[in-house]
Amino acid sequence: MAVSFGTGRRLARGAVLASVLLGGQALALAPEHETRRLMLATEEAVVAEKWGEAGEYLNRLQQLKGEKPLDYHFYRGRVMLQSSHLNEAQSALETYVTRAGAEGTHYQESLKLITDIEKARKESALAPQGTGERERVAVIEPAGDGRVASLRKLYLADSDREALTLHINSLLELAGWRRDQTVVRLDRPADVEYRLGTQGSEIQIQEIRRGEDGRVMRSTEPMSVFGINPRVEWRCETAISTCWVYDPRDGSRLFQLALNRDQAQEIADTLGHLIRTVQAPSDS
């Protein structure tokens, strides 16, 4: 059973363009070379303040297997901040600072941007009530059509379903759970990760667990959205350094995430809106 992760059409368009530019020959680079090429393109787009292009290159980088370069997290933070998705921007920038350290090329700028995000949140909290203004974060609400439109623009997606799938996978990439919370090695993959895709009226949930012996176990579970409540619950337990997102079908634990309340809430809200979108027969 083939599973669509919402990238087929965009990749197909890219393949056609590459064929035209190369006179009918499609060039397939090895992942490490393609990663470097897309990183260079991302850097040039950010410098030129072409945020849509930068977002497209980052989305393509996200689909590649293997560890991402350090600068990937910095540029993702820049693009998310430009789009006013403050929580995800902060998570990406904090990942860069943690991994790169004080020797990182963008270390100082990342710290300044994190401070800017903090100021933006304070200004939003102090804004007069009743003005209709609120902090624009990557939280998808039932009436958040404008937010989904923003995500479609950010990810250059053809549908709400595709935009939400790309977005929740981006959030899940940052929220992986690690067994050892004392020394977090972000240059290594998390011990528990998730990835979502959709097909028809189902959401495909892939779980990746890495054992202490290095063995990797993968499992995929279909979630039929028919008749389930799109309100998704979440909870964080400080004592065990874990946040949980609960299965809306039966209330059991669905996602085991790192201890970050903002990330857990965004993932739960985005999953809820993805369920609602897949339930809608008009979405494609």
CSV table of N, CA, C and O in Angstrom, one decimal, residues 4 7 21 38 53 58 83 92 100 121 165 170 181 230 236 242 248 265 278 282:
chain,number,residue,atom,x,y,z
A,4,SER,N,1.2,8.4,0.7
A,4,SER,CA,1.7,9.7,0.2
A,4,SER,C,2.0,10.6,1.3
A,4,SER,O,1.2,10.8,2.2
A,7,THR,N,4.4,15.0,-1.0
A,7,THR,CA,5.5,15.7,-1.7
A,7,THR,C,5.6,15.2,-3.1
A,7,THR,O,6.4,15.7,-3.9
A,21,LEU,N,15.9,21.8,-18.0
A,21,LEU,CA,17.2,22.5,-17.9
A,21,LEU,C,18.4,21.7,-18.3
A,21,LEU,O,19.4,22.3,-18.8
A,38,LEU,N,21.3,22.0,-1.8
A,38,LEU,CA,20.1,22.7,-1.3
A,38,LEU,C,20.5,23.7,-0.2
A,38,LEU,O,19.8,24.7,0.0
A,53,GLU,N,11.3,30.9,-1.6
A,53,GLU,CA,12.3,30.0,-2.1
A,53,GLU,C,13.1,29.3,-1.0
A,53,GLU,O,13.3,28.1,-1.1
A,58,LEU,N,14.3,24.3,2.1
A,58,LEU,CA,14.3,23.7,3.4
A,58,LEU,C,13.3,22.5,3.4
A,58,LEU,O,13.6,21.4,4.1
A,83,SER,N,8.0,34.0,9.0
A,83,SER,CA,6.6,33.7,8.8
A,83,SER,C,5.8,33.8,10.1
A,83,SER,O,4.6,33.4,10.1
A,92,ALA,N,14.0,25.6,16.4
A,92,ALA,CA,15.1,25.4,15.5
A,92,ALA,C,16.3,26.2,15.8
A,92,ALA,O,17.4,25.6,15.7
A,100,ALA,N,25.8,23.7,17.7
A,100,ALA,CA,26.9,24.4,17.2
A,100,ALA,C,27.8,25.0,18.3
A,100,ALA,O,29.0,25.0,18.1
A,121,ARG,N,6.9,37.8,22.2
A,121,ARG,CA,5.9,37.2,23.0
A,121,ARG,C,5.5,38.2,24.1
A,121,ARG,O,4.3,38.2,24.5
A,165,THR,N,0.5,18.2,6.8
A,165,THR,CA,1.4,17.0,6.9
A,165,THR,C,2.8,17.4,7.0
A,165,THR,O,3.6,16.9,7.8
A,170,SER,N,7.6,18.5,10.4
A,170,SER,CA,8.7,19.4,10.8
A,170,SER,C,8.7,19.5,12.3
A,170,SER,O,9.8,19.6,13.0
A,181,GLN,N,18.3,12.2,29.3
A,181,GLN,CA,18.0,13.6,29.3
A,181,GLN,C,19.1,14.5,30.0
A,181,GLN,O,19.0,15.7,30.0
A,230,PRO,N,-11.7,15.4,16.4
A,230,PRO,CA,-10.4,16.0,16.0
A,230,PRO,C,-9.8,16.8,17.2
A,230,PRO,O,-8.7,17.4,17.0
A,236,CYS,N,2.2,17.0,29.7
A,236,CYS,CA,3.7,16.9,30.0
A,236,CYS,C,3.9,16.5,31.4
A,236,CYS,O,3.2,16.9,32.3
A,242,THR,N,9.0,13.9,29.9
A,242,THR,CA,8.2,13.5,28.7
A,242,THR,C,6.9,14.2,28.6
A,242,THR,O,6.3,14.5,29.5
A,248,PRO,N,-6.9,10.3,19.9
A,248,PRO,CA,-8.3,10.7,20.0
A,248,PRO,C,-9.3,9.6,19.8
A,248,PRO,O,-10.5,9.8,20.2
A,265,GLN,N,1.9,21.0,22.5
A,265,GLN,CA,0.7,21.7,22.2
A,265,GLN,C,0.5,21.9,20.7
A,265,GLN,O,-0.6,21.6,20.1
A,278,VAL,N,-8.6,15.9,6.8
A,278,VAL,CA,-8.8,14.6,6.1
A,278,VAL,C,-10.2,14.1,6.2
A,278,VAL,O,-10.7,13.4,5.2
A,282,SER,N,-13.9,17.5,0.6
A,282,SER,CA,-13.5,18.5,-0.4
A,282,SER,C,-12.0,18.6,-0.5
A,282,SER,O,-11.5,19.1,-1.4
